[in-house]
CSV table of N, CA, C and O in Angstrom, one decimal:
chain,number,residue,atom,x,y,z
R,1,MET,N,91.7,129.8,98.7
R,1,MET,CA,92.8,128.8,98.8
R,1,MET,C,92.7,127.8,97.7
R,1,MET,O,91.6,127.2,97.5
R,2,ALA,N,93.8,127.6,97.0
R,2,ALA,CA,93.8,126.6,95.9
R,2,ALA,C,93.7,125.2,96.4
R,2,ALA,O,94.3,124.9,97.5
R,3,ASP,N,93.1,124.3,95.6
R,3,ASP,CA,93.1,122.9,96.0
R,3,ASP,C,94.5,122.3,95.9
R,3,ASP,O,95.3,122.7,95.0
R,4,LYS,N,94.8,121.4,96.8
R,4,LYS,CA,96.1,120.8,96.7
R,4,LYS,C,96.1,119.8,95.6
R,4,LYS,O,95.1,119.1,95.3
R,5,LEU,N,97.2,119.6,94.9
R,5,LEU,CA,97.3,118.7,93.8
R,5,LEU,C,98.2,117.6,94.2
R,5,LEU,O,99.3,117.8,94.6
R,6,PHE,N,97.7,116.4,94.0
R,6,PHE,CA,98.5,115.2,94.2
R,6,PHE,C,98.5,114.3,92.9
R,6,PHE,O,97.6,114.6,92.0
R,7,ALA,N,99.3,113.4,92.8
R,7,ALA,CA,99.3,112.4,91.7
R,7,ALA,C,99.0,111.0,92.2
R,7,ALA,O,99.3,110.7,93.4
R,8,VAL,N,98.4,110.2,91.4
R,8,VAL,CA,98.2,108.8,91.7
R,8,VAL,C,99.5,108.2,92.1
R,8,VAL,O,100.5,108.3,91.5
R,9,GLY,N,99.5,107.5,93.3
R,9,GLY,CA,100.7,106.9,93.8
R,9,GLY,C,101.5,107.7,94.8
R,9,GLY,O,102.4,107.2,95.5
R,10,ASP,N,101.1,109.0,94.9
R,10,ASP,CA,101.8,109.8,96.0
R,10,ASP,C,101.5,109.3,97.3
R,10,ASP,O,100.4,108.8,97.6
R,11,VAL,N,102.5,109.3,98.2
R,11,VAL,CA,102.3,109.0,99.6
R,11,VAL,C,101.9,110.3,100.4
R,11,VAL,O,102.6,111.3,100.2
R,12,VAL,N,100.8,110.2,101.1
R,12,VAL,CA,100.4,111.4,101.9
R,12,VAL,C,100.2,111.0,103.3
R,12,VAL,O,100.2,109.8,103.7
R,13,THR,N,100.1,112.0,104.2
R,13,THR,CA,99.9,111.8,105.6
R,13,THR,C,98.7,112.6,106.1
R,13,THR,O,98.5,113.7,105.5
R,14,VAL,N,98.0,112.1,107.1
R,14,VAL,CA,96.9,112.9,107.6
R,14,VAL,C,97.4,113.9,108.5
R,14,VAL,O,98.1,113.6,109.5
R,15,THR,N,97.1,115.2,108.2
R,15,THR,CA,97.6,116.3,109.0
R,15,THR,C,96.6,116.9,110.0
R,15,THR,O,97.0,117.5,111.0
R,16,THR,N,95.3,116.7,109.7
R,16,THR,CA,94.2,117.1,110.5
R,16,THR,C,93.2,116.0,110.5
R,16,THR,O,92.9,115.5,109.4
R,17,GLN,N,92.7,115.7,111.7
R,17,GLN,CA,91.7,114.6,111.7
R,17,GLN,C,90.4,115.1,111.2
R,17,GLN,O,89.8,116.1,111.6
R,18,PRO,N,89.8,114.4,110.1
R,18,PRO,CA,88.5,114.8,109.6
R,18,PRO,C,87.4,114.5,110.6
R,18,PRO,O,87.6,113.6,111.4
R,19,PRO,N,86.3,115.1,110.5
R,19,PRO,CA,85.2,114.9,111.4
R,19,PRO,C,84.5,113.5,111.1
R,19,PRO,O,83.9,112.9,112.0
R,20,TYR,N,84.7,112.9,109.9
R,20,TYR,CA,84.2,111.6,109.6
R,20,TYR,C,84.9,111.1,108.4
R,20,TYR,O,85.6,111.9,107.7
R,21,LEU,N,84.8,109.9,108.1
R,21,LEU,CA,85.4,109.3,106.9
R,21,LEU,C,84.3,108.8,106.0
R,21,LEU,O,83.3,108.3,106.4
R,22,LYS,N,84.6,108.8,104.7
R,22,LYS,CA,83.6,108.2,103.7
R,22,LYS,C,84.4,107.2,102.9
R,22,LYS,O,85.5,107.4,102.4
R,23,THR,N,83.9,106.0,102.8
R,23,THR,CA,84.6,104.9,102.1
R,23,THR,C,84.7,105.3,100.6
R,23,THR,O,83.9,106.0,100.1
R,24,ALA,N,85.7,104.7,100.0
R,24,ALA,CA,85.9,105.0,98.6
R,24,ALA,C,85.3,103.9,97.7
R,24,ALA,O,85.8,103.6,96.6
R,25,ASP,N,84.2,103.3,98.2
R,25,ASP,CA,83.5,102.3,97.5
R,25,ASP,C,82.5,102.9,96.4
R,25,ASP,O,82.2,104.1,96.5
R,26,PRO,N,82.0,102.1,95.5
R,26,PRO,CA,81.1,102.7,94.5
R,26,PRO,C,79.8,103.3,95.2
R,26,PRO,O,79.2,104.2,94.8
R,27,MET,N,79.4,102.7,96.3
R,27,MET,CA,78.3,103.2,97.2
R,27,MET,C,79.0,103.6,98.5
R,27,MET,O,79.0,102.8,99.4
R,28,PRO,N,79.5,104.8,98.6
R,28,PRO,CA,80.2,105.3,99.8
R,28,PRO,C,79.4,105.2,101.1
R,28,PRO,O,78.2,105.4,101.0
R,29,MET,N,80.0,104.9,102.2
R,29,MET,CA,79.3,104.9,103.5
R,29,MET,C,80.1,105.7,104.5
R,29,MET,O,81.4,105.8,104.4
R,30,LEU,N,79.5,106.4,105.4
R,30,LEU,CA,80.1,107.2,106.4
R,30,LEU,C,80.7,106.2,107.5
R,30,LEU,O,80.0,105.3,107.9
R,31,ARG,N,81.9,106.5,107.9
R,31,ARG,CA,82.6,105.7,108.9
R,31,ARG,C,83.1,106.7,110.0
R,31,ARG,O,83.4,107.8,109.7
R,32,PRO,N,83.4,106.2,111.2
R,32,PRO,CA,84.0,107.0,112.2
R,32,PRO,C,85.4,107.4,111.9
R,32,PRO,O,86.1,106.7,111.2
R,33,PRO,N,85.8,108.6,112.3
R,33,PRO,CA,87.1,109.1,111.9
R,33,PRO,C,88.3,108.4,112.5
R,33,PRO,O,89.4,108.5,112.0
R,34,ASP,N,88.1,107.6,113.6
R,34,ASP,CA,89.2,107.0,114.2
R,34,ASP,C,89.8,105.7,113.5
R,34,ASP,O,90.7,105.1,114.0
R,35,LEU,N,89.2,105.4,112.3
R,35,LEU,CA,89.8,104.4,111.5
R,35,LEU,C,91.1,104.8,110.9
R,35,LEU,O,91.9,103.9,110.4
R,36,VAL,N,91.4,106.1,110.8
R,36,VAL,CA,92.6,106.6,110.3
R,36,VAL,C,93.2,107.6,111.4
R,36,VAL,O,92.5,108.4,111.8
R,37,THR,N,94.4,107.3,111.8
R,37,THR,CA,95.0,108.2,112.9
R,37,THR,C,95.8,109.3,112.3
R,37,THR,O,96.2,109.3,111.2
R,38,LEU,N,95.9,110.4,113.1
R,38,LEU,CA,96.6,111.5,112.8
R,38,LEU,C,98.1,111.1,112.5
R,38,LEU,O,98.7,110.4,113.3
R,39,GLY,N,98.6,111.5,111.4
R,39,GLY,CA,100.0,111.2,111.0
R,39,GLY,C,100.1,109.9,110.2
R,39,GLY,O,101.2,109.5,109.7
R,40,GLU,N,99.0,109.2,110.1
R,40,GLU,CA,99.0,107.9,109.3
R,40,GLU,C,99.3,108.2,107.8
R,40,GLU,O,98.8,109.2,107.3
R,41,ARG,N,100.1,107.3,107.2
R,41,ARG,CA,100.4,107.4,105.8
R,41,ARG,C,99.5,106.6,104.9
R,41,ARG,O,99.1,105.5,105.3
R,42,GLY,N,99.2,107.1,103.7
R,42,GLY,CA,98.4,106.4,102.8
R,42,GLY,C,98.8,106.7,101.4
R,42,GLY,O,99.7,107.6,101.2
R,43,THR,N,98.3,106.0,100.4
R,43,THR,CA,98.7,106.2,99.0
R,43,THR,C,97.5,106.7,98.2
R,43,THR,O,96.4,106.1,98.3
R,44,ILE,N,97.7,107.8,97.4
R,44,ILE,CA,96.6,108.3,96.5
R,44,ILE,C,96.2,107.3,95.5
R,44,ILE,O,97.1,106.8,94.8
R,45,LEU,N,94.9,107.0,95.4
R,45,LEU,CA,94.4,106.0,94.4
R,45,LEU,C,93.9,106.8,93.2
R,45,LEU,O,94.1,106.4,92.0
R,46,GLU,N,93.1,107.9,93.4
R,46,GLU,CA,92.6,108.7,92.4
R,46,GLU,C,92.0,110.0,92.9
R,46,GLU,O,91.7,110.1,94.1
R,47,GLN,N,91.8,110.9,92.0
R,47,GLN,CA,91.2,112.2,92.3
R,47,GLN,C,89.7,112.1,92.1
R,47,GLN,O,89.2,111.5,91.1
R,48,LYS,N,89.0,112.7,93.0
R,48,LYS,CA,87.5,112.8,92.9
R,48,LYS,C,87.1,114.2,92.8
R,48,LYS,O,87.8,115.1,93.0
R,49,LEU,N,85.8,114.4,92.5
R,49,LEU,CA,85.3,115.8,92.4
R,49,LEU,C,85.3,116.5,93.7
R,49,LEU,O,85.2,115.8,94.8
R,50,GLY,N,85.3,117.8,93.7
R,50,GLY,CA,85.1,118.6,94.9
R,50,GLY,C,86.4,118.6,95.8
R,50,GLY,O,86.2,118.9,97.0
R,51,GLY,N,87.5,118.4,95.3
R,51,GLY,CA,88.7,118.4,96.1
R,51,GLY,C,89.0,117.2,97.0
R,51,GLY,O,89.8,117.2,97.9
R,52,TYR,N,88.3,116.1,96.7
R,52,TYR,CA,88.4,114.9,97.4
R,52,TYR,C,89.4,113.9,96.7
R,52,TYR,O,89.5,114.0,95.5
R,53,TRP,N,90.1,113.1,97.5
R,53,TRP,CA,91.0,112.1,97.0
R,53,TRP,C,90.7,110.8,97.6
R,53,TRP,O,90.4,110.7,98.8
R,54,ALA,N,90.8,109.7,96.7
R,54,ALA,CA,90.6,108.4,97.2
R,54,ALA,C,92.0,108.0,97.7
R,54,ALA,O,93.0,108.0,96.9
R,55,VAL,N,92.1,107.6,99.0
R,55,VAL,CA,93.4,107.3,99.6
R,55,VAL,C,93.3,105.9,100.3
R,55,VAL,O,92.4,105.6,101.0
R,56,ARG,N,94.3,105.0,100.0
R,56,ARG,CA,94.4,103.7,100.6
R,56,ARG,C,95.2,103.8,101.9
R,56,ARG,O,96.4,104.2,101.8
R,57,PHE,N,94.6,103.5,103.0
R,57,PHE,CA,95.2,103.4,104.3
R,57,PHE,C,95.3,102.0,104.7
R,57,PHE,O,94.7,101.1,104.1
R,58,GLU,N,95.9,101.7,105.8
R,58,GLU,CA,96.0,100.3,106.4
R,58,GLU,C,94.6,99.7,106.6
R,58,GLU,O,94.5,98.5,106.3
R,59,ARG,N,93.7,100.5,107.0
R,59,ARG,CA,92.3,99.9,107.4
R,59,ARG,C,91.3,100.1,106.3
R,59,ARG,O,90.1,100.0,106.5
R,60,GLY,N,91.7,100.5,105.1
R,60,GLY,CA,90.8,100.6,104.0
R,60,GLY,C,91.0,101.9,103.1
R,60,GLY,O,91.9,102.7,103.4
R,61,ALA,N,90.2,102.0,102.1
R,61,ALA,CA,90.3,103.2,101.2
R,61,ALA,C,89.2,104.1,101.5
R,61,ALA,O,88.0,103.8,101.6
R,62,PHE,N,89.6,105.4,101.7
R,62,PHE,CA,88.6,106.4,102.0
R,62,PHE,C,88.7,107.7,101.2
R,62,PHE,O,89.8,107.9,100.6
R,63,LEU,N,87.6,108.4,101.0
R,63,LEU,CA,87.6,109.7,100.3
R,63,LEU,C,88.0,110.8,101.4
R,63,LEU,O,87.3,110.9,102.4
R,64,ILE,N,89.1,111.5,101.1
R,64,ILE,CA,89.6,112.5,102.1
R,64,ILE,C,89.7,113.8,101.4
R,64,ILE,O,90.2,113.9,100.3
R,65,ASP,N,89.1,114.8,102.0
R,65,ASP,CA,89.3,116.2,101.5
R,65,ASP,C,90.8,116.6,101.5
R,65,ASP,O,91.5,116.2,102.5
R,66,GLY,N,91.2,117.2,100.5
R,66,GLY,CA,92.6,117.6,100.3
R,66,GLY,C,93.2,118.4,101.5
R,66,GLY,O,94.4,118.4,101.7
R,67,ARG,N,92.3,119.1,102.2
R,67,ARG,CA,92.8,120.0,103.3
R,67,ARG,C,93.2,119.2,104.5
R,67,ARG,O,93.9,119.7,105.4
R,68,TYR,N,92.9,117.9,104.5
R,68,TYR,CA,93.3,117.0,105.7
R,68,TYR,C,94.5,116.2,105.5
R,68,TYR,O,95.0,115.5,106.4
R,69,ILE,N,95.1,116.3,104.3
R,69,ILE,CA,96.3,115.5,103.9
R,69,ILE,C,97.4,116.4,103.3
R,69,ILE,O,97.1,117.4,102.7
R,70,ASP,N,98.6,115.9,103.4
R,70,ASP,CA,99.8,116.6,102.8
R,70,ASP,C,100.7,115.5,102.2
R,70,ASP,O,100.7,114.4,102.8
R,71,ARG,N,101.4,115.8,101.1
R,71,ARG,CA,102.3,114.9,100.5
R,71,ARG,C,103.5,114.7,101.4
R,71,ARG,O,104.0,115.6,102.1
R,72,VAL,N,103.9,113.4,101.5
R,72,VAL,CA,105.2,113.1,102.3
R,72,VAL,C,106.3,113.3,101.3
R,72,VAL,O,106.4,112.7,100.2
R,73,PRO,N,107.3,114.1,101.7
R,73,PRO,CA,108.5,114.4,100.9
R,73,PRO,C,109.2,113.1,100.6
R,73,PRO,O,109.4,112.3,101.5
R,74,SER,N,109.7,112.9,99.4
R,74,SER,CA,110.4,111.6,99.0
R,74,SER,C,111.9,111.8,99.3
R,74,SER,O,112.5,112.7,99.5
């Protein structure tokens, strides 16, 4: 399965709840997955290695695997 491609500034939504969240800080920390709800919208900040994306949500910026998010049609 090919990695999903997003652009900086794309609005995305959480389609599947990840098992945990990792902060998008220089020194990432694991956080509980309930900080981001299913269906919540966020904005792509940057692409990271390994199919991860830094996404800004209401409660912070997190590294999210591309398989847990989809682009919101404009």
